Amino acid sequence: MWEALADALVYGLLGLDPASHGSQALHFFLYETLKIGFLLLLVTHLMGVVNAYFPVERVRRLIASGRLRGAEHLVASGFGAVTPFCSCSSIPLFIGFLQGGIPLGVTFSFLITSPLVNEVALALFLGLFGWKVTLVYAASGILLGTVLGWLLGRLKLERYVEAWVWQIAAQRVEAAAGPRPALRSQGAAISREAFGIMKKIGPYVLAGIGIGAFIHGYVPTGFFEAYISEHNPLAVPLSVLLAVPMYASASGVIPIVQALVAKGIPLGTAMAFMMGVVGLSLPEAMMLKKVMRVRLLGVFFGTVALSIILLGYTFNIIF
Amino acid sequence: MHIKILGTGCANCKRLEAHTREAVARLGLNARIEKVEDLPDIMAYGIMSTPGLVVDEEVKLTGRVPSVRELERLLQPA
């Protein structure tokens, strides 16, 4: 459908030559923009609805209830995936979970998956890489949160959380969420929120698709392979390291990476890079520094980074 | 009326403050609007997502920025 629309616009309306590099790049840009724009709207609305029915307060009650019998890490990680992530919310969530009597390890499961698998990344993956890669990405993100949270929980890191956090957590305040608004006004709010996200990330996504379109149209296939090939063992850790400062432009990076994959960069290396971009967020680290000692922060981000590198190698072997 | 805006200073918190000030002005309320930015103070209200809106020590809203119209309905004296 989007293909036909882009065809009609570029070759029909503008009458450009389908054989030239320039019109191919323009076609690619329009096609991707239409498709990704639609998917972004769809996924952000969907997540908004999920969150209206399962606000974090409810998730916390479910996990703390003890009815999950060992599945706490998986459930926390799964909810982390469907909860929209904002680095400014990570502290209230962190303390809120501890306040509800949820163990530190389970809280980490939520905290690891929350930025890693988020609505914007999912929509971009769906549009650029198709549903199979998206599924693999989401599943490995949730698995990572589950396993690492469990592991961190066994390390007895509680003493590296700032003392004032435990003081507040001990108060066990009843969750205050205020009265729930009527469903109709919620619908409008969800939509407003979804369009707000679009507006915020729109310029990055467009820039990313633009650069991607240029690579698609002008860079010869196999060009990057000379630098980042499967046979370079350092490619995966280097790309994860490179990914850390790119958090702010995550939504622009993913379309560029897709173009690089199309030109021959191994998918596993690209996946590790993108997981690093969204999962190892510097703003989140700066926020969490207020509640965690540096040592805990280091262990937290270090294990996540290591696991992403391992995942990258694994994907390179599988795909 | 004593209104508190809970938030660490992110964009949403600033938007909530602006919307609240506008709603208060439109209703012509005599309200004191205070921003609470200190984390321990914010967390003491038991909220799990910012921003939060507290009216006379009661949490009215968390985790979203309502429209000015919705705030007007919320702040209207019963």
PDB file of C-alpha atoms in Angstrom, chain A residues 126-287:
ATOM      1  CA  LEU A 126       8.453  -3.137  12.682  1.00  0.00           C
ATOM      2  CA  GLY A 127       8.624  -0.658   9.830  1.00  0.00           C
ATOM      3  CA  LEU A 128      12.295  -1.103   8.969  1.00  0.00           C
ATOM      4  CA  PHE A 129      13.154  -4.717   9.729  1.00  0.00           C
ATOM      5  CA  GLY A 130       9.802  -6.535   9.590  1.00  0.00           C
ATOM      6  CA  TRP A 131       7.938  -8.438  12.275  1.00  0.00           C
ATOM      7  CA  LYS A 132      10.386 -11.339  12.657  1.00  0.00           C
ATOM      8  CA  VAL A 133      13.357  -9.197  13.654  1.00  0.00           C
ATOM      9  CA  THR A 134      11.034  -7.075  15.820  1.00  0.00           C
ATOM     10  CA  LEU A 135       9.849 -10.182  17.639  1.00  0.00           C
ATOM     11  CA  VAL A 136      13.409 -11.414  18.170  1.00  0.00           C
ATOM     12  CA  TYR A 137      14.414  -7.969  19.447  1.00  0.00           C
ATOM     13  CA  ALA A 138      11.472  -7.672  21.863  1.00  0.00           C
ATOM     14  CA  ALA A 139      11.846 -11.244  23.117  1.00  0.00           C
ATOM     15  CA  SER A 140      15.575 -10.909  23.723  1.00  0.00           C
ATOM     16  CA  GLY A 141      15.018  -7.562  25.465  1.00  0.00           C
ATOM     17  CA  ILE A 142      12.451  -9.091  27.823  1.00  0.00           C
ATOM     18  CA  LEU A 143      14.671 -12.143  28.396  1.00  0.00           C
ATOM     19  CA  LEU A 144      17.633  -9.884  29.174  1.00  0.00           C
ATOM     20  CA  GLY A 145      15.623  -7.977  31.804  1.00  0.00           C
ATOM     21  CA  THR A 146      14.327 -11.202  33.337  1.00  0.00           C
ATOM     22  CA  VAL A 147      17.688 -12.959  33.624  1.00  0.00           C
ATOM     23  CA  LEU A 148      19.774  -9.931  34.620  1.00  0.00           C
ATOM     24  CA  GLY A 149      17.228  -8.810  37.218  1.00  0.00           C
ATOM     25  CA  TRP A 150      17.321 -12.271  38.749  1.00  0.00           C
ATOM     26  CA  LEU A 151      21.116 -12.282  38.705  1.00  0.00           C
ATOM     27  CA  LEU A 152      21.428  -8.770  40.202  1.00  0.00           C
ATOM     28  CA  GLY A 153      18.885  -9.774  42.854  1.00  0.00           C
ATOM     29  CA  ARG A 154      21.165 -12.583  44.017  1.00  0.00           C
ATOM     30  CA  LEU A 155      24.170 -10.284  44.430  1.00  0.00           C
ATOM     31  CA  LYS A 156      22.776  -8.605  47.592  1.00  0.00           C
ATOM     32  CA  LEU A 157      23.267  -5.069  46.337  1.00  0.00           C
ATOM     33  CA  GLU A 158      20.710  -3.483  48.685  1.00  0.00           C
ATOM     34  CA  ARG A 159      23.390  -1.654  50.690  1.00  0.00           C
ATOM     35  CA  TYR A 160      24.458   0.258  47.578  1.00  0.00           C
ATOM     36  CA  VAL A 161      21.083   1.965  47.327  1.00  0.00           C
ATOM     37  CA  GLU A 162      21.123   5.401  48.994  1.00  0.00           C
ATOM     38  CA  ALA A 163      19.900   5.338  52.593  1.00  0.00           C
ATOM     39  CA  TRP A 164      17.161   7.940  52.094  1.00  0.00           C
ATOM     40  CA  VAL A 165      15.523   5.666  49.546  1.00  0.00           C
ATOM     41  CA  TRP A 166      15.129   2.905  52.132  1.00  0.00           C
ATOM     42  CA  GLN A 167      13.754   5.436  54.625  1.00  0.00           C
ATOM     43  CA  ILE A 168      11.020   6.416  52.203  1.00  0.00           C
ATOM     44  CA  ALA A 169      10.478   2.825  51.130  1.00  0.00           C
ATOM     45  CA  ALA A 170       9.933   1.854  54.762  1.00  0.00           C
ATOM     46  CA  GLN A 171       7.011   4.266  55.039  1.00  0.00           C
ATOM     47  CA  ARG A 172       4.939   2.031  52.747  1.00  0.00           C
ATOM     48  CA  VAL A 173       2.745   4.846  51.532  1.00  0.00           C
ATOM     49  CA  GLU A 174      -0.475   3.734  49.901  1.00  0.00           C
ATOM     50  CA  ALA A 175      -0.247   4.327  46.191  1.00  0.00           C
ATOM     51  CA  ALA A 176      -2.005   7.511  45.313  1.00  0.00           C
ATOM     52  CA  ALA A 177      -3.112   7.694  41.725  1.00  0.00           C
ATOM     53  CA  GLY A 178      -6.010  10.061  42.018  1.00  0.00           C
ATOM     54  CA  PRO A 179      -9.462   9.357  40.591  1.00  0.00           C
ATOM     55  CA  ARG A 180      -9.485   7.673  37.192  1.00  0.00           C
ATOM     56  CA  PRO A 181     -10.827   9.923  34.454  1.00  0.00           C
ATOM     57  CA  ALA A 182     -13.767   8.869  32.287  1.00  0.00           C
ATOM     58  CA  LEU A 183     -12.945   6.576  29.375  1.00  0.00           C
ATOM     59  CA  ARG A 184     -13.853   9.194  26.774  1.00  0.00           C
ATOM     60  CA  SER A 185     -11.533  11.853  28.120  1.00  0.00           C
ATOM     61  CA  GLN A 186      -8.894   9.135  28.500  1.00  0.00           C
ATOM     62  CA  GLY A 187      -9.185   8.307  24.813  1.00  0.00           C
ATOM     63  CA  ALA A 188      -8.512  11.913  23.924  1.00  0.00           C
ATOM     64  CA  ALA A 189      -5.600  12.020  26.376  1.00  0.00           C
ATOM     65  CA  ILE A 190      -4.065   8.850  24.894  1.00  0.00           C
ATOM     66  CA  SER A 191      -4.285  10.329  21.421  1.00  0.00           C
ATOM     67  CA  ARG A 192      -2.820  13.633  22.567  1.00  0.00           C
ATOM     68  CA  GLU A 193       0.035  11.757  24.209  1.00  0.00           C
ATOM     69  CA  ALA A 194       0.652   9.679  21.050  1.00  0.00           C
ATOM     70  CA  PHE A 195       0.788  12.767  18.830  1.00  0.00           C
ATOM     71  CA  GLY A 196       3.018  14.436  21.421  1.00  0.00           C
ATOM     72  CA  ILE A 197       5.521  11.580  21.074  1.00  0.00           C
ATOM     73  CA  MET A 198       5.343  11.877  17.272  1.00  0.00           C
ATOM     74  CA  LYS A 199       6.066  15.583  17.443  1.00  0.00           C
ATOM     75  CA  LYS A 200       9.020  15.061  19.765  1.00  0.00           C
ATOM     76  CA  ILE A 201      10.767  12.331  17.798  1.00  0.00           C
ATOM     77  CA  GLY A 202       9.532  13.328  14.322  1.00  0.00           C
ATOM     78  CA  PRO A 203      12.554  15.448  13.345  1.00  0.00           C
ATOM     79  CA  TYR A 204      14.999  12.701  14.431  1.00  0.00           C
ATOM     80  CA  VAL A 205      13.112  10.001  12.566  1.00  0.00           C
ATOM     81  CA  LEU A 206      12.917  12.135   9.403  1.00  0.00           C
ATOM     82  CA  ALA A 207      16.618  12.952   9.606  1.00  0.00           C
ATOM     83  CA  GLY A 208      17.421   9.260  10.144  1.00  0.00           C
ATOM     84  CA  ILE A 209      15.293   8.151   7.214  1.00  0.00           C
ATOM     85  CA  GLY A 210      16.857  10.905   5.097  1.00  0.00           C
ATOM     86  CA  ILE A 211      20.405   9.725   5.846  1.00  0.00           C
ATOM     87  CA  GLY A 212      19.249   6.129   5.372  1.00  0.00           C
ATOM     88  CA  ALA A 213      17.754   7.058   1.985  1.00  0.00           C
ATOM     89  CA  PHE A 214      21.040   8.645   0.939  1.00  0.00           C
ATOM     90  CA  ILE A 215      22.969   5.489   1.921  1.00  0.00           C
ATOM     91  CA  HIS A 216      20.455   3.316   0.087  1.00  0.00           C
ATOM     92  CA  GLY A 217      20.691   5.401  -3.066  1.00  0.00           C
ATOM     93  CA  TYR A 218      24.380   6.249  -3.246  1.00  0.00           C
ATOM     94  CA  VAL A 219      26.552   3.909  -1.160  1.00  0.00           C
ATOM     95  CA  PRO A 220      27.584   0.733  -2.994  1.00  0.00           C
ATOM     96  CA  THR A 221      26.606  -2.606  -1.441  1.00  0.00           C
ATOM     97  CA  GLY A 222      29.382  -4.125   0.636  1.00  0.00           C
ATOM     98  CA  PHE A 223      31.038  -0.730   1.252  1.00  0.00           C
ATOM     99  CA  PHE A 224      30.908  -1.002   5.060  1.00  0.00           C
ATOM    100  CA  GLU A 225      31.822  -4.652   5.164  1.00  0.00           C
ATOM    101  CA  ALA A 226      35.444  -3.673   4.802  1.00  0.00           C
ATOM    102  CA  TYR A 227      35.226  -2.016   8.241  1.00  0.00           C
ATOM    103  CA  ILE A 228      32.578  -3.869  10.197  1.00  0.00           C
ATOM    104  CA  SER A 229      32.584  -7.461   9.042  1.00  0.00           C
ATOM    105  CA  GLU A 230      31.577 -10.619  10.817  1.00  0.00           C
ATOM    106  CA  HIS A 231      35.210 -11.591  11.009  1.00  0.00           C
ATOM    107  CA  ASN A 232      36.235  -8.608  13.091  1.00  0.00           C
ATOM    108  CA  PRO A 233      35.772  -9.880  16.664  1.00  0.00           C
ATOM    109  CA  LEU A 234      35.889  -6.371  18.126  1.00  0.00           C
ATOM    110  CA  ALA A 235      33.057  -5.013  15.982  1.00  0.00           C
ATOM    111  CA  VAL A 236      30.298  -5.912  18.465  1.00  0.00           C
ATOM    112  CA  PRO A 237      31.808  -4.418  21.654  1.00  0.00           C
ATOM    113  CA  LEU A 238      32.981  -1.349  19.728  1.00  0.00           C
ATOM    114  CA  SER A 239      29.533  -0.671  18.322  1.00  0.00           C
ATOM    115  CA  VAL A 240      27.958  -1.031  21.792  1.00  0.00           C
ATOM    116  CA  LEU A 241      30.491   1.452  23.184  1.00  0.00           C
ATOM    117  CA  LEU A 242      29.800   3.797  20.304  1.00  0.00           C
ATOM    118  CA  ALA A 243      26.067   3.519  21.019  1.00  0.00           C
ATOM    119  CA  VAL A 244      26.100   4.941  24.561  1.00  0.00           C
ATOM    120  CA  PRO A 245      26.274   8.681  23.750  1.00  0.00           C
ATOM    121  CA  MET A 246      23.622   8.370  21.041  1.00  0.00           C
ATOM    122  CA  TYR A 247      20.626   7.995  23.322  1.00  0.00           C
ATOM    123  CA  ALA A 248      19.025  11.341  22.563  1.00  0.00           C
ATOM    124  CA  SER A 249      18.802  10.558  18.879  1.00  0.00           C
ATOM    125  CA  ALA A 250      17.797   6.894  19.223  1.00  0.00           C
ATOM    126  CA  SER A 251      14.808   7.307  16.935  1.00  0.00           C
ATOM    127  CA  GLY A 252      17.050   8.721  14.211  1.00  0.00           C
ATOM    128  CA  VAL A 253      19.737   6.065  14.580  1.00  0.00           C
ATOM    129  CA  ILE A 254      17.550   3.049  13.850  1.00  0.00           C
ATOM    130  CA  PRO A 255      16.666   4.020  10.227  1.00  0.00           C
ATOM    131  CA  ILE A 256      20.352   4.682   9.520  1.00  0.00           C
ATOM    132  CA  VAL A 257      21.322   1.295  10.926  1.00  0.00           C
ATOM    133  CA  GLN A 258      18.733  -0.395   8.716  1.00  0.00           C
ATOM    134  CA  ALA A 259      20.383   1.144   5.662  1.00  0.00           C
ATOM    135  CA  LEU A 260      23.780  -0.071   6.915  1.00  0.00           C
ATOM    136  CA  VAL A 261      22.417  -3.605   7.331  1.00  0.00           C
ATOM    137  CA  ALA A 262      21.091  -3.454   3.771  1.00  0.00           C
ATOM    138  CA  LYS A 263      24.622  -2.580   2.670  1.00  0.00           C
ATOM    139  CA  GLY A 264      26.164  -5.592   4.339  1.00  0.00           C
ATOM    140  CA  ILE A 265      26.710  -4.941   8.058  1.00  0.00           C
ATOM    141  CA  PRO A 266      25.899  -8.115  10.042  1.00  0.00           C
ATOM    142  CA  LEU A 267      22.492  -7.976  11.737  1.00  0.00           C
ATOM    143  CA  GLY A 268      23.808  -9.105  15.143  1.00  0.00           C
ATOM    144  CA  THR A 269      26.315  -6.260  15.305  1.00  0.00           C
ATOM    145  CA  ALA A 270      23.579  -3.827  14.255  1.00  0.00           C
ATOM    146  CA  MET A 271      21.164  -5.234  16.870  1.00  0.00           C
ATOM    147  CA  ALA A 272      23.760  -4.900  19.627  1.00  0.00           C
ATOM    148  CA  PHE A 273      24.391  -1.325  18.536  1.00  0.00           C
ATOM    149  CA  MET A 274      20.706  -0.425  18.612  1.00  0.00           C
ATOM    150  CA  MET A 275      20.173  -2.145  21.965  1.00  0.00           C
ATOM    151  CA  GLY A 276      23.080  -0.086  23.258  1.00  0.00           C
ATOM    152  CA  VAL A 277      21.557   3.117  21.908  1.00  0.00           C
ATOM    153  CA  VAL A 278      18.193   2.675  23.614  1.00  0.00           C
ATOM    154  CA  GLY A 279      19.108   0.448  26.586  1.00  0.00           C
ATOM    155  CA  LEU A 280      22.227   2.180  27.908  1.00  0.00           C
ATOM    156  CA  SER A 281      20.778   5.604  28.395  1.00  0.00           C
ATOM    157  CA  LEU A 282      23.051   8.275  29.834  1.00  0.00           C
ATOM    158  CA  PRO A 283      20.178  10.504  31.007  1.00  0.00           C
ATOM    159  CA  GLU A 284      18.777   7.531  32.902  1.00  0.00           C
ATOM    160  CA  ALA A 285      22.172   6.874  34.488  1.00  0.00           C
ATOM    161  CA  MET A 286      22.395  10.516  35.599  1.00  0.00           C
ATOM    162  CA  MET A 287      18.951  10.246  37.179  1.00  0.00           C
TER     163      MET A 287
END
